[in-house]
Each structure stands twice: as structure tokens, then as C-alpha cells.
């Protein structure tokens, strides 16, 4: 049996359960490709899986390799796969409900894989799939954002937020963004009106927006209802908004549970990246061996853009 280096968990718990070790190298089945991972990223989702919060939703088996983002190169194709040959540079989201990309190799359904952006390296490309699919689903599929709209994006400098800002601007919408420690970076992302949530209650100055994108939940979600115009929509990626509260405000609500078609959307995202319309922000790059540290940092809840784990130096 061939082996590879991977970061696995054998039990649920804190960052210290992440173990860099040898693991079996996977073999592609029918319709699958084996990708040599050049870079992956850390998402709050990975921390939730690691802590066991997803155990009742996703049928994971332990030991488990975490990680959903992947940018890399096709190593091997399974039976029936056409359109890919070893050596192709690709990116995707993989491993949501099985072994993921904190490893030298990861399996993906060939139907979910597409060419990575040509103008970005693997570190930058890996930063895009998970957060961009989420922002795309929220803004375009659920909120139907258009150029005449104003959108309030919470956590606008974070992983989801920083690509959401760019997608919304690309659509021609007006963007209001909130951040605290990362407030100073909002303008460079293209935010039209930046709000420092540590000094300014956003609900005092934001009114009549068409869309709220909630990446924070709790009190931030509650205080967001009053910022919407009649008929507007609050879309959360973190906490199911109340149907009753939405009705009381005369607005709509939605929660991101799924993603848009992965390969089709990431192909369009690659085109936008190559056209300079989406620029991933990578604030920290660590070697795969430092996954524990990467989890500690993202759990501080002040990440700017993305934290990338580099697998091939
Ligand atoms: N449903 C889904 O499919 C899905 C997909 C992706 C993510 N998510 C969830 O969405 C959430 C965000 O993910 P992410 O990847 O963007 O996280 P992240 O990269 O860790 O970013 C979090 C951001 O939130 C900002 N922040 C913290 N407190 C804030 C507040 N009170 N108001 C406004 N901004 C605040 C931080 O900026 P400052 O330092 O400036 O405060 C930071 O940039 C996570 O809970 C994640 O699990 C859900």
C-alpha cells in the first residue's frame, strides 16, 4: 500500500488532535480523480468538524483527513473519467463528507473539478473554492443580487466576506461592509461604505438595504433586521434566521446550506480571477505540518482573507 503525509484526527477535540502522520494514499474509483495537493486552506468548517460539531450531520469515519479547499495537479484518473490527464492544474472543493485535502493527495469527483485560474498560483487558487462557492450561493442564488441593490456584508474582511465584497461589486451593487481589527483593509477590497463595528453600531447608520449577508450570527444577525428595506432579504451562512422575525419586519430570510454547481461556478470564478475581477487575499501561509497553529489562529475569529496550508513548497 502506498502512503502519503497527511494531517488526520483520530478523535474529536481541540487543535491538538490534528496529527501530521503517514496515511494510506487514496486510489481513484470510477468517476474520480486523484489530485496531488499543492495548497489547501483552513476554514471555520474544518474546526467544526475537528471539534465533532458536524458528527451528527456528516457521516465521517475516524481517522479523518480534514480540509475542503484544494489547488493542485491531476495525478491519476479513475475509470470513465474524460477531460483530465495527469499534469493538469486544477482546483475544487472536496472532502466535505470524507477524507479531505490536508494531505499530499486527495480524491475528488471529476464532475466537481475544473482548471484553476491561470493567473494565480496554487496558494492563491486554493483560497477561493470554499468561500467563493458560499458567497456565490448567498448573493446570487438566494438573494438574487442585482446592480441596483445595496448589500450589507458583515465580516467583510474575512474568508467569505472578502470574496463576497468582490462578487457584489462585480455585479454592480453598492457594498457596505463591517469589520473591526481588519477595518483598515475594507476600502482596498472595494467596499463603498466601511463600518468599524467596534466603534459604530451599524444599525444606527445603515437603512433600507436590499440584502444583508450575515457571516457572524447572534446579536449581529438580530440587529441586522432593522437595516433592511421592505421586501429585502437577510441571508445567513452561520445561523438559521427566524421566519417569524422576518415576517414581522416584512422581509425575507434564507440560510446557505448547499453550494451552487461546483465545477461550473469555479470555472466562472477562474475566468473572473483571470480577468482581475476577483483577487483572493492570503494573509498567512503555513506548511501543512503547522495545521494546529492554523486552527488556533482562525479560531481567534479575526482572520483577514484566508490562511493557506502549503503542501508542495
Ligand atoms: N453555510 C456555509 O456553507 C458556510 C460556508 C463558509 C463559512 N461559513 C461560516 O461563516 C462564518 C464566517 O466564515 P469565514 O470563513 O468568513 O470566517 P473567517 O475567515 O474566520 O472571518 C471571520 C471575520 O469576521 C470578522 N468579525 C468578527 N467579529 C465580527 C463582528 N462582530 N462583526 C463583523 N465582523 C466580525 C473578523 O474581522 P475583524 O477581525 O475585523 O473583526 C474576520 O475577518 C463561519 O462561522 C463559517 O463557519 C458557513
mmCIF file of C-alpha atoms and ligand atoms in Angstrom:
data_model
loop_
_atom_site.group_PDB
_atom_site.id
_atom_site.type_symbol
_atom_site.label_atom_id
_atom_site.label_comp_id
_atom_site.label_asym_id
_atom_site.label_seq_id
_atom_site.Cartn_x
_atom_site.Cartn_y
_atom_site.Cartn_z
ATOM 1 C CA UNK A 1 0.000 0.000 0.000
ATOM 2 C CA UNK A 2 1.305 3.460 -0.936
ATOM 3 C CA UNK A 3 1.359 6.043 1.826
ATOM 4 C CA UNK A 4 1.390 9.842 1.962
ATOM 5 C CA UNK A 5 1.804 12.577 4.550
ATOM 6 C CA UNK A 6 -1.492 13.905 5.914
ATOM 7 C CA UNK A 7 -2.987 15.733 8.873
ATOM 8 C CA UNK A 8 -5.615 13.473 10.456
ATOM 9 C CA UNK A 9 -7.805 13.408 13.528
ATOM 10 C CA UNK A 10 -8.304 10.143 15.417
ATOM 11 C CA UNK A 11 -10.684 11.695 17.907
ATOM 12 C CA UNK A 12 -12.747 14.904 18.101
ATOM 13 C CA UNK A 13 -11.302 17.762 20.144
ATOM 14 C CA UNK A 14 -9.170 20.920 20.130
ATOM 15 C CA UNK A 15 -6.408 21.809 17.652
ATOM 16 C CA UNK A 16 -4.051 19.364 19.413
ATOM 17 C CA UNK A 17 -5.940 16.382 17.940
ATOM 18 C CA UNK A 18 -4.591 17.335 14.487
ATOM 19 C CA UNK A 19 -1.807 14.843 13.789
ATOM 20 C CA UNK A 20 0.733 15.065 10.967
ATOM 21 C CA UNK A 21 1.494 11.469 10.041
ATOM 22 C CA UNK A 22 1.564 8.800 7.342
ATOM 23 C CA UNK A 23 -1.812 7.784 5.891
ATOM 24 C CA UNK A 24 -2.832 5.469 3.055
ATOM 25 C CA UNK A 25 -2.629 7.158 -0.332
ATOM 26 C CA UNK A 26 -6.143 7.002 -1.847
ATOM 27 C CA UNK A 27 -6.906 5.280 -5.145
ATOM 28 C CA UNK A 28 -9.396 6.907 -7.548
ATOM 29 C CA UNK A 29 -12.597 4.971 -8.188
ATOM 30 C CA UNK A 30 -14.851 5.277 -11.208
ATOM 31 C CA UNK A 31 -15.590 8.931 -11.967
ATOM 32 C CA UNK A 32 -12.919 10.183 -9.563
ATOM 33 C CA UNK A 33 -9.571 11.898 -9.934
ATOM 34 C CA UNK A 34 -6.594 11.790 -7.594
ATOM 35 C CA UNK A 35 -5.187 15.306 -7.109
ATOM 36 C CA UNK A 36 -1.660 15.995 -5.872
ATOM 37 C CA UNK A 37 -2.384 18.804 -3.416
ATOM 38 C CA UNK A 38 -0.141 21.863 -3.747
ATOM 39 C CA UNK A 39 -2.129 24.025 -1.326
ATOM 40 C CA UNK A 40 -5.224 23.851 0.844
ATOM 41 C CA UNK A 41 -6.739 26.321 3.317
ATOM 42 C CA UNK A 42 -8.225 26.384 6.774
ATOM 43 C CA UNK A 43 -11.936 27.164 7.092
ATOM 44 C CA UNK A 44 -14.051 27.513 10.266
ATOM 45 C CA UNK A 45 -15.901 24.462 8.886
ATOM 46 C CA UNK A 46 -12.727 22.390 9.419
ATOM 47 C CA UNK A 47 -12.624 23.482 13.069
ATOM 48 C CA UNK A 48 -16.286 22.495 13.488
ATOM 49 C CA UNK A 49 -15.582 19.050 12.015
ATOM 50 C CA UNK A 50 -12.482 18.671 14.198
ATOM 51 C CA UNK A 51 -14.465 19.568 17.325
ATOM 52 C CA UNK A 52 -17.145 16.995 16.470
ATOM 53 C CA UNK A 53 -19.940 19.543 15.851
ATOM 54 C CA UNK A 54 -20.664 18.032 12.423
ATOM 55 C CA UNK A 55 -20.606 14.424 13.594
ATOM 56 C CA UNK A 56 -24.385 14.046 13.559
ATOM 57 C CA UNK A 57 -24.802 15.647 10.089
ATOM 58 C CA UNK A 58 -21.913 14.194 8.136
ATOM 59 C CA UNK A 59 -21.109 10.527 8.022
ATOM 60 C CA UNK A 60 -17.399 10.888 8.721
ATOM 61 C CA UNK A 61 -15.333 7.952 9.871
ATOM 62 C CA UNK A 62 -12.225 8.351 12.012
ATOM 63 C CA UNK A 63 -9.349 8.688 11.411
ATOM 64 C CA UNK A 64 -10.284 11.570 9.139
ATOM 65 C CA UNK A 65 -8.269 13.949 6.984
ATOM 66 C CA UNK A 66 -9.705 17.484 7.184
ATOM 67 C CA UNK A 67 -9.702 20.213 4.550
ATOM 68 C CA UNK A 68 -12.042 21.157 1.694
ATOM 69 C CA UNK A 69 -10.105 23.587 -0.499
ATOM 70 C CA UNK A 70 -7.635 22.179 -2.972
ATOM 71 C CA UNK A 71 -5.422 23.542 -5.691
ATOM 72 C CA UNK A 72 -3.100 21.041 -7.280
ATOM 73 C CA UNK A 73 -2.302 18.815 -10.206
ATOM 74 C CA UNK A 74 -4.079 15.716 -11.518
ATOM 75 C CA UNK A 75 -2.032 12.660 -10.546
ATOM 76 C CA UNK A 76 -4.289 9.857 -11.728
ATOM 77 C CA UNK A 77 -7.768 9.456 -13.213
ATOM 78 C CA UNK A 78 -10.307 6.761 -12.367
ATOM 79 C CA UNK A 79 -12.328 4.624 -14.762
ATOM 80 C CA UNK A 80 -14.615 6.519 -17.094
ATOM 81 C CA UNK A 81 -13.034 9.926 -16.474
ATOM 82 C CA UNK A 82 -12.573 12.008 -19.592
ATOM 83 C CA UNK A 83 -11.400 15.586 -19.879
ATOM 84 C CA UNK A 84 -8.489 15.341 -17.437
ATOM 85 C CA UNK A 85 -4.984 13.983 -17.861
ATOM 86 C CA UNK A 86 -2.173 13.724 -15.319
ATOM 87 C CA UNK A 87 -0.400 17.048 -15.002
ATOM 88 C CA UNK A 88 -3.485 19.266 -15.430
ATOM 89 C CA UNK A 89 -3.536 22.146 -12.916
ATOM 90 C CA UNK A 90 -6.930 22.127 -11.205
ATOM 91 C CA UNK A 91 -8.845 23.394 -8.181
ATOM 92 C CA UNK A 92 -12.025 22.396 -6.385
ATOM 93 C CA UNK A 93 -13.824 21.893 -3.116
ATOM 94 C CA UNK A 94 -13.504 18.285 -1.979
ATOM 95 C CA UNK A 95 -13.677 16.221 1.155
ATOM 96 C CA UNK A 96 -16.723 17.772 2.793
ATOM 97 C CA UNK A 97 -18.076 14.399 3.881
ATOM 98 C CA UNK A 98 -14.962 12.229 3.555
ATOM 99 C CA UNK A 99 -11.170 12.481 3.641
ATOM 100 C CA UNK A 100 -10.081 15.963 2.598
ATOM 101 C CA UNK A 101 -7.115 17.971 1.410
ATOM 102 C CA UNK A 102 -4.794 18.377 4.427
ATOM 103 C CA UNK A 103 -2.650 15.799 2.645
ATOM 104 C CA UNK A 104 -0.300 15.167 -0.249
ATOM 105 C CA UNK A 105 -3.177 13.644 -2.259
ATOM 106 C CA UNK A 106 -6.969 13.958 -2.229
ATOM 107 C CA UNK A 107 -9.773 12.281 -4.172
ATOM 108 C CA UNK A 108 -12.441 14.354 -5.887
ATOM 109 C CA UNK A 109 -15.383 13.619 -8.112
ATOM 110 C CA UNK A 110 -14.203 14.518 -11.625
ATOM 111 C CA UNK A 111 -17.534 16.306 -12.107
ATOM 112 C CA UNK A 112 -16.540 18.838 -9.410
ATOM 113 C CA UNK A 113 -13.051 19.611 -10.729
ATOM 114 C CA UNK A 114 -12.054 22.399 -13.096
ATOM 115 C CA UNK A 115 -8.950 24.191 -14.338
ATOM 116 C CA UNK A 116 -7.501 26.537 -11.745
ATOM 117 C CA UNK A 117 -7.152 30.251 -12.596
ATOM 118 C CA UNK A 118 -4.155 30.597 -14.916
ATOM 119 C CA UNK A 119 -3.055 33.934 -13.464
ATOM 120 C CA UNK A 120 -2.991 32.709 -9.845
ATOM 121 C CA UNK A 121 -0.512 30.365 -8.203
ATOM 122 C CA UNK A 122 -1.678 27.346 -6.194
ATOM 123 C CA UNK A 123 -1.613 29.262 -2.901
ATOM 124 C CA UNK A 124 -3.947 31.954 -4.251
ATOM 125 C CA UNK A 125 -6.157 29.462 -6.119
ATOM 126 C CA UNK A 126 -6.661 27.317 -3.024
ATOM 127 C CA UNK A 127 -8.012 30.386 -1.230
ATOM 128 C CA UNK A 128 -11.063 30.557 -3.468
ATOM 129 C CA UNK A 129 -13.310 27.452 -3.656
ATOM 130 C CA UNK A 130 -14.990 27.076 -0.237
ATOM 131 C CA UNK A 131 -15.592 30.761 0.463
ATOM 132 C CA UNK A 132 -16.449 31.767 -3.097
ATOM 133 C CA UNK A 133 -18.999 28.975 -3.539
ATOM 134 C CA UNK A 134 -20.578 30.090 -0.258
ATOM 135 C CA UNK A 135 -20.692 33.779 -1.168
ATOM 136 C CA UNK A 136 -21.985 32.922 -4.656
ATOM 137 C CA UNK A 137 -24.802 30.808 -3.241
ATOM 138 C CA UNK A 138 -25.745 33.523 -0.755
ATOM 139 C CA UNK A 139 -25.617 36.553 -3.032
ATOM 140 C CA UNK A 140 -26.583 35.205 -6.427
ATOM 141 C CA UNK A 141 -28.690 32.068 -5.873
ATOM 142 C CA UNK A 142 -30.537 33.053 -2.673
ATOM 143 C CA UNK A 143 -30.540 36.883 -2.640
ATOM 144 C CA UNK A 144 -30.626 37.346 -6.428
ATOM 145 C CA UNK A 145 -28.336 40.362 -6.052
ATOM 146 C CA UNK A 146 -28.507 42.889 -8.885
ATOM 147 C CA UNK A 147 -26.703 46.099 -9.842
ATOM 148 C CA UNK A 148 -29.442 48.284 -8.360
ATOM 149 C CA UNK A 149 -29.081 46.698 -4.928
ATOM 150 C CA UNK A 150 -27.289 47.771 -1.771
ATOM 151 C CA UNK A 151 -25.841 44.918 0.290
ATOM 152 C CA UNK A 152 -24.588 44.973 3.885
ATOM 153 C CA UNK A 153 -21.812 42.392 4.294
ATOM 154 C CA UNK A 154 -20.781 41.508 7.849
ATOM 155 C CA UNK A 155 -17.259 40.225 8.414
ATOM 156 C CA UNK A 156 -16.356 41.798 5.076
ATOM 157 C CA UNK A 157 -12.611 41.258 5.521
ATOM 158 C CA UNK A 158 -12.873 37.557 6.426
ATOM 159 C CA UNK A 159 -12.769 34.494 4.209
ATOM 160 C CA UNK A 160 -16.357 34.577 2.963
ATOM 161 C CA UNK A 161 -16.710 38.349 3.316
ATOM 162 C CA UNK A 162 -13.718 39.401 1.234
ATOM 163 C CA UNK A 163 -14.839 37.433 -1.824
ATOM 164 C CA UNK A 164 -18.492 38.392 -1.246
ATOM 165 C CA UNK A 165 -17.483 42.061 -1.459
ATOM 166 C CA UNK A 166 -15.747 41.446 -4.771
ATOM 167 C CA UNK A 167 -18.602 39.361 -6.229
ATOM 168 C CA UNK A 168 -21.115 42.040 -5.233
ATOM 169 C CA UNK A 169 -19.007 44.838 -6.706
ATOM 170 C CA UNK A 170 -18.579 42.794 -9.877
ATOM 171 C CA UNK A 171 -22.364 42.646 -10.138
ATOM 172 C CA UNK A 172 -22.516 46.436 -9.814
ATOM 173 C CA UNK A 173 -24.119 46.541 -6.350
ATOM 174 C CA UNK A 174 -23.333 49.106 -3.654
ATOM 175 C CA UNK A 175 -21.470 47.422 -0.788
ATOM 176 C CA UNK A 176 -21.484 48.367 2.890
ATOM 177 C CA UNK A 177 -19.016 46.261 4.880
ATOM 178 C CA UNK A 178 -18.321 45.761 8.572
ATOM 179 C CA UNK A 179 -15.043 44.803 10.248
ATOM 180 C CA UNK A 180 -13.153 45.540 13.457
ATOM 181 C CA UNK A 181 -9.433 44.736 13.626
ATOM 182 C CA UNK A 182 -9.454 44.489 9.827
ATOM 183 C CA UNK A 183 -11.451 47.700 9.274
ATOM 184 C CA UNK A 184 -8.491 49.392 7.567
ATOM 185 C CA UNK A 185 -8.473 46.810 4.753
ATOM 186 C CA UNK A 186 -12.087 47.232 3.638
ATOM 187 C CA UNK A 187 -11.507 50.083 1.210
ATOM 188 C CA UNK A 188 -8.884 48.136 -0.715
ATOM 189 C CA UNK A 189 -11.422 45.334 -1.204
ATOM 190 C CA UNK A 190 -13.786 47.782 -2.925
ATOM 191 C CA UNK A 191 -16.250 48.407 -0.083
ATOM 192 C CA UNK A 192 -18.197 51.646 -0.731
ATOM 193 C CA UNK A 193 -19.009 52.318 2.935
ATOM 194 C CA UNK A 194 -16.833 50.776 5.638
ATOM 195 C CA UNK A 195 -18.103 50.458 9.216
ATOM 196 C CA UNK A 196 -15.945 49.687 12.235
ATOM 197 C CA UNK A 197 -18.255 47.548 14.362
ATOM 198 C CA UNK A 198 -16.127 48.159 17.471
ATOM 199 C CA UNK A 199 -16.923 51.879 17.453
ATOM 200 C CA UNK A 200 -20.123 52.265 15.421
ATOM 201 C CA UNK A 201 -23.400 50.374 15.870
ATOM 202 C CA UNK A 202 -24.090 49.620 12.201
ATOM 203 C CA UNK A 203 -27.879 49.709 12.666
ATOM 204 C CA UNK A 204 -27.651 53.405 13.591
ATOM 205 C CA UNK A 205 -26.335 54.377 10.165
ATOM 206 C CA UNK A 206 -27.461 51.635 7.754
ATOM 207 C CA UNK A 207 -31.027 51.744 6.475
ATOM 208 C CA UNK A 208 -33.044 50.388 3.556
ATOM 209 C CA UNK A 209 -30.563 47.850 2.232
ATOM 210 C CA UNK A 210 -31.807 45.181 -0.161
ATOM 211 C CA UNK A 211 -29.604 42.380 1.132
ATOM 212 C CA UNK A 212 -27.770 41.539 4.364
ATOM 213 C CA UNK A 213 -25.093 38.852 4.208
ATOM 214 C CA UNK A 214 -24.617 37.585 7.769
ATOM 215 C CA UNK A 215 -21.361 35.730 8.447
ATOM 216 C CA UNK A 216 -21.448 36.432 12.210
ATOM 217 C CA UNK A 217 -24.843 35.406 13.640
ATOM 218 C CA UNK A 218 -26.143 36.116 17.171
ATOM 219 C CA UNK A 219 -26.539 39.758 18.116
ATOM 220 C CA UNK A 220 -25.195 40.906 14.721
ATOM 221 C CA UNK A 221 -27.958 38.988 12.948
ATOM 222 C CA UNK A 222 -30.621 40.327 15.331
ATOM 223 C CA UNK A 223 -29.551 43.944 14.844
ATOM 224 C CA UNK A 224 -29.490 43.491 11.055
ATOM 225 C CA UNK A 225 -33.254 43.087 10.576
ATOM 226 C CA UNK A 226 -33.883 46.818 11.031
ATOM 227 C CA UNK A 227 -31.384 47.733 8.292
ATOM 228 C CA UNK A 228 -33.433 46.034 5.551
ATOM 229 C CA UNK A 229 -35.988 47.718 3.325
ATOM 230 C CA UNK A 230 -39.432 46.132 2.980
ATOM 231 C CA UNK A 231 -39.139 43.011 0.861
ATOM 232 C CA UNK A 232 -35.352 42.811 1.378
ATOM 233 C CA UNK A 233 -33.592 39.607 2.370
ATOM 234 C CA UNK A 234 -31.257 38.523 5.159
ATOM 235 C CA UNK A 235 -29.059 35.593 4.102
ATOM 236 C CA UNK A 236 -27.002 33.906 6.784
ATOM 237 C CA UNK A 237 -24.160 31.432 6.327
ATOM 238 C CA UNK A 238 -23.942 30.694 10.044
ATOM 239 C CA UNK A 239 -27.302 30.730 11.845
ATOM 240 C CA UNK A 240 -30.816 29.990 10.543
ATOM 241 C CA UNK A 241 -32.676 33.323 10.640
ATOM 242 C CA UNK A 242 -36.134 33.335 12.253
ATOM 243 C CA UNK A 243 -39.038 33.112 9.818
ATOM 244 C CA UNK A 244 -41.312 34.873 12.348
ATOM 245 C CA UNK A 245 -38.927 37.807 12.799
ATOM 246 C CA UNK A 246 -38.537 38.151 9.038
ATOM 247 C CA UNK A 247 -42.320 38.276 8.657
ATOM 248 C CA UNK A 248 -42.607 40.868 11.438
ATOM 249 C CA UNK A 249 -40.159 43.139 9.583
ATOM 250 C CA UNK A 250 -41.778 42.477 6.196
ATOM 251 C CA UNK A 251 -38.595 40.965 4.823
ATOM 252 C CA UNK A 252 -37.349 37.533 3.696
ATOM 253 C CA UNK A 253 -34.703 35.227 5.081
ATOM 254 C CA UNK A 254 -32.549 32.353 3.856
ATOM 255 C CA UNK A 255 -29.716 30.177 5.090
ATOM 256 C CA UNK A 256 -26.855 28.792 2.996
ATOM 257 C CA UNK A 257 -26.917 25.007 3.310
ATOM 258 C CA UNK A 258 -25.736 23.950 -0.125
ATOM 259 C CA UNK A 259 -23.445 25.229 -2.841
ATOM 260 C CA UNK A 260 -24.027 26.151 -6.466
ATOM 261 C CA UNK A 261 -22.782 23.610 -9.060
ATOM 262 C CA UNK A 262 -19.122 23.355 -8.087
ATOM 263 C CA UNK A 263 -17.269 22.937 -11.397
ATOM 264 C CA UNK A 264 -19.493 25.321 -13.368
ATOM 265 C CA UNK A 265 -19.234 28.036 -10.718
ATOM 266 C CA UNK A 266 -15.494 27.613 -10.147
ATOM 267 C CA UNK A 267 -14.921 27.786 -13.912
ATOM 268 C CA UNK A 268 -16.653 31.177 -13.916
ATOM 269 C CA UNK A 269 -14.715 32.210 -10.795
ATOM 270 C CA UNK A 270 -11.450 31.277 -12.544
ATOM 271 C CA UNK A 271 -12.480 33.383 -15.531
ATOM 272 C CA UNK A 272 -13.222 36.325 -13.207
ATOM 273 C CA UNK A 273 -9.913 35.863 -11.384
ATOM 274 C CA UNK A 274 -8.019 35.817 -14.685
ATOM 275 C CA UNK A 275 -9.861 38.999 -15.686
ATOM 276 C CA UNK A 276 -8.750 40.659 -12.434
ATOM 277 C CA UNK A 277 -12.300 40.811 -11.048
ATOM 278 C CA UNK A 278 -11.592 38.587 -8.023
ATOM 279 C CA UNK A 279 -8.351 38.810 -6.070
ATOM 280 C CA UNK A 280 -8.050 36.351 -3.188
ATOM 281 C CA UNK A 281 -6.377 37.777 -0.093
ATOM 282 C CA UNK A 282 -3.979 35.347 1.561
ATOM 283 C CA UNK A 283 -2.825 36.772 4.889
ATOM 284 C CA UNK A 284 -0.951 33.743 6.252
ATOM 285 C CA UNK A 285 0.835 30.803 4.595
ATOM 286 C CA UNK A 286 1.955 27.913 6.789
ATOM 287 C CA UNK A 287 3.360 24.483 5.944
ATOM 288 C CA UNK A 288 0.909 21.578 6.231
ATOM 289 C CA UNK A 289 2.713 20.425 9.391
ATOM 290 C CA UNK A 290 1.507 23.616 11.121
ATOM 291 C CA UNK A 291 -2.213 22.810 10.817
ATOM 292 C CA UNK A 292 -2.613 23.027 14.617
ATOM 293 C CA UNK A 293 -1.340 26.587 14.609
ATOM 294 C CA UNK A 294 -3.556 27.483 11.637
ATOM 295 C CA UNK A 295 -6.610 26.233 13.558
ATOM 296 C CA UNK A 296 -5.617 28.215 16.648
ATOM 297 C CA UNK A 297 -5.362 31.381 14.547
ATOM 298 C CA UNK A 298 -8.674 31.003 12.710
ATOM 299 C CA UNK A 299 -10.443 30.236 15.985
ATOM 300 C CA UNK A 300 -9.364 33.718 17.138
ATOM 301 C CA UNK A 301 -12.119 34.923 14.734
ATOM 302 C CA UNK A 302 -10.109 37.815 13.282
ATOM 303 C CA UNK A 303 -8.701 36.240 10.139
ATOM 304 C CA UNK A 304 -8.104 38.581 7.226
ATOM 305 C CA UNK A 305 -8.820 36.831 3.931
ATOM 306 C CA UNK A 306 -7.521 33.270 4.024
ATOM 307 C CA UNK A 307 -4.987 31.144 5.873
ATOM 308 C CA UNK A 308 -3.329 28.738 3.453
ATOM 309 C CA UNK A 309 -1.565 25.460 4.221
ATOM 310 C CA UNK A 310 1.160 24.884 1.665
ATOM 311 C CA UNK A 311 1.787 21.240 0.827
ATOM 312 C CA UNK A 312 4.281 21.467 -2.042
ATOM 313 C CA UNK A 313 6.980 24.099 -1.329
HETATM 314 N N1 LIG B 1 -23.071 27.729 5.499
HETATM 315 C C1 LIG B 1 -21.957 27.531 4.828
HETATM 316 O O1 LIG B 1 -21.929 26.802 3.834
HETATM 317 C C2 LIG B 1 -20.693 28.237 5.264
HETATM 318 C C3 LIG B 1 -19.594 28.306 4.389
HETATM 319 C C4 LIG B 1 -18.472 29.042 4.780
HETATM 320 C C5 LIG B 1 -18.437 29.638 6.046
HETATM 321 N N2 LIG B 1 -19.487 29.501 6.881
HETATM 322 C C6 LIG B 1 -19.449 30.133 8.225
HETATM 323 O O2 LIG B 1 -19.358 31.536 8.052
HETATM 324 C C7 LIG B 1 -18.613 32.112 9.118
HETATM 325 C C8 LIG B 1 -17.530 33.008 8.551
HETATM 326 O O3 LIG B 1 -16.628 32.229 7.806
HETATM 327 P P1 LIG B 1 -15.277 32.882 7.261
HETATM 328 O O4 LIG B 1 -14.571 31.827 6.520
HETATM 329 O O5 LIG B 1 -15.565 34.154 6.596
HETATM 330 O O6 LIG B 1 -14.530 33.207 8.669
HETATM 331 P P2 LIG B 1 -13.168 33.951 8.937
HETATM 332 O O7 LIG B 1 -12.301 33.883 7.725
HETATM 333 O O8 LIG B 1 -12.661 33.424 10.219
HETATM 334 O O9 LIG B 1 -13.553 35.512 9.094
HETATM 335 C C9 LIG B 1 -14.223 35.975 10.189
HETATM 336 C C10 LIG B 1 -14.254 37.517 10.068
HETATM 337 O O10 LIG B 1 -15.278 38.015 10.916
HETATM 338 C C11 LIG B 1 -14.895 39.320 11.351
HETATM 339 N N3 LIG B 1 -15.653 39.596 12.571
HETATM 340 C C12 LIG B 1 -15.525 39.024 13.799
HETATM 341 N N4 LIG B 1 -16.484 39.509 14.620
HETATM 342 C C13 LIG B 1 -17.231 40.386 13.881
HETATM 343 C C14 LIG B 1 -18.373 41.197 14.153
HETATM 344 N N5 LIG B 1 -18.950 41.217 15.361
HETATM 345 N N6 LIG B 1 -18.880 41.960 13.140
HETATM 346 C C15 LIG B 1 -18.326 41.958 11.918
HETATM 347 N N7 LIG B 1 -17.232 41.214 11.595
HETATM 348 C C16 LIG B 1 -16.707 40.436 12.574
HETATM 349 C C17 LIG B 1 -13.409 39.257 11.519
HETATM 350 O O11 LIG B 1 -12.883 40.512 11.204
HETATM 351 P P3 LIG B 1 -12.311 41.527 12.333
HETATM 352 O O12 LIG B 1 -11.011 40.957 12.818
HETATM 353 O O13 LIG B 1 -12.133 42.791 11.599
HETATM 354 O O14 LIG B 1 -13.315 41.549 13.433
HETATM 355 C C18 LIG B 1 -12.961 38.207 10.479
HETATM 356 O O15 LIG B 1 -12.383 38.830 9.337
HETATM 357 C C19 LIG B 1 -18.058 30.927 9.932
HETATM 358 O O16 LIG B 1 -18.874 30.753 11.071
HETATM 359 C C20 LIG B 1 -18.206 29.747 8.999
HETATM 360 O O17 LIG B 1 -18.380 28.535 9.689
HETATM 361 C C21 LIG B 1 -20.610 28.833 6.524
#
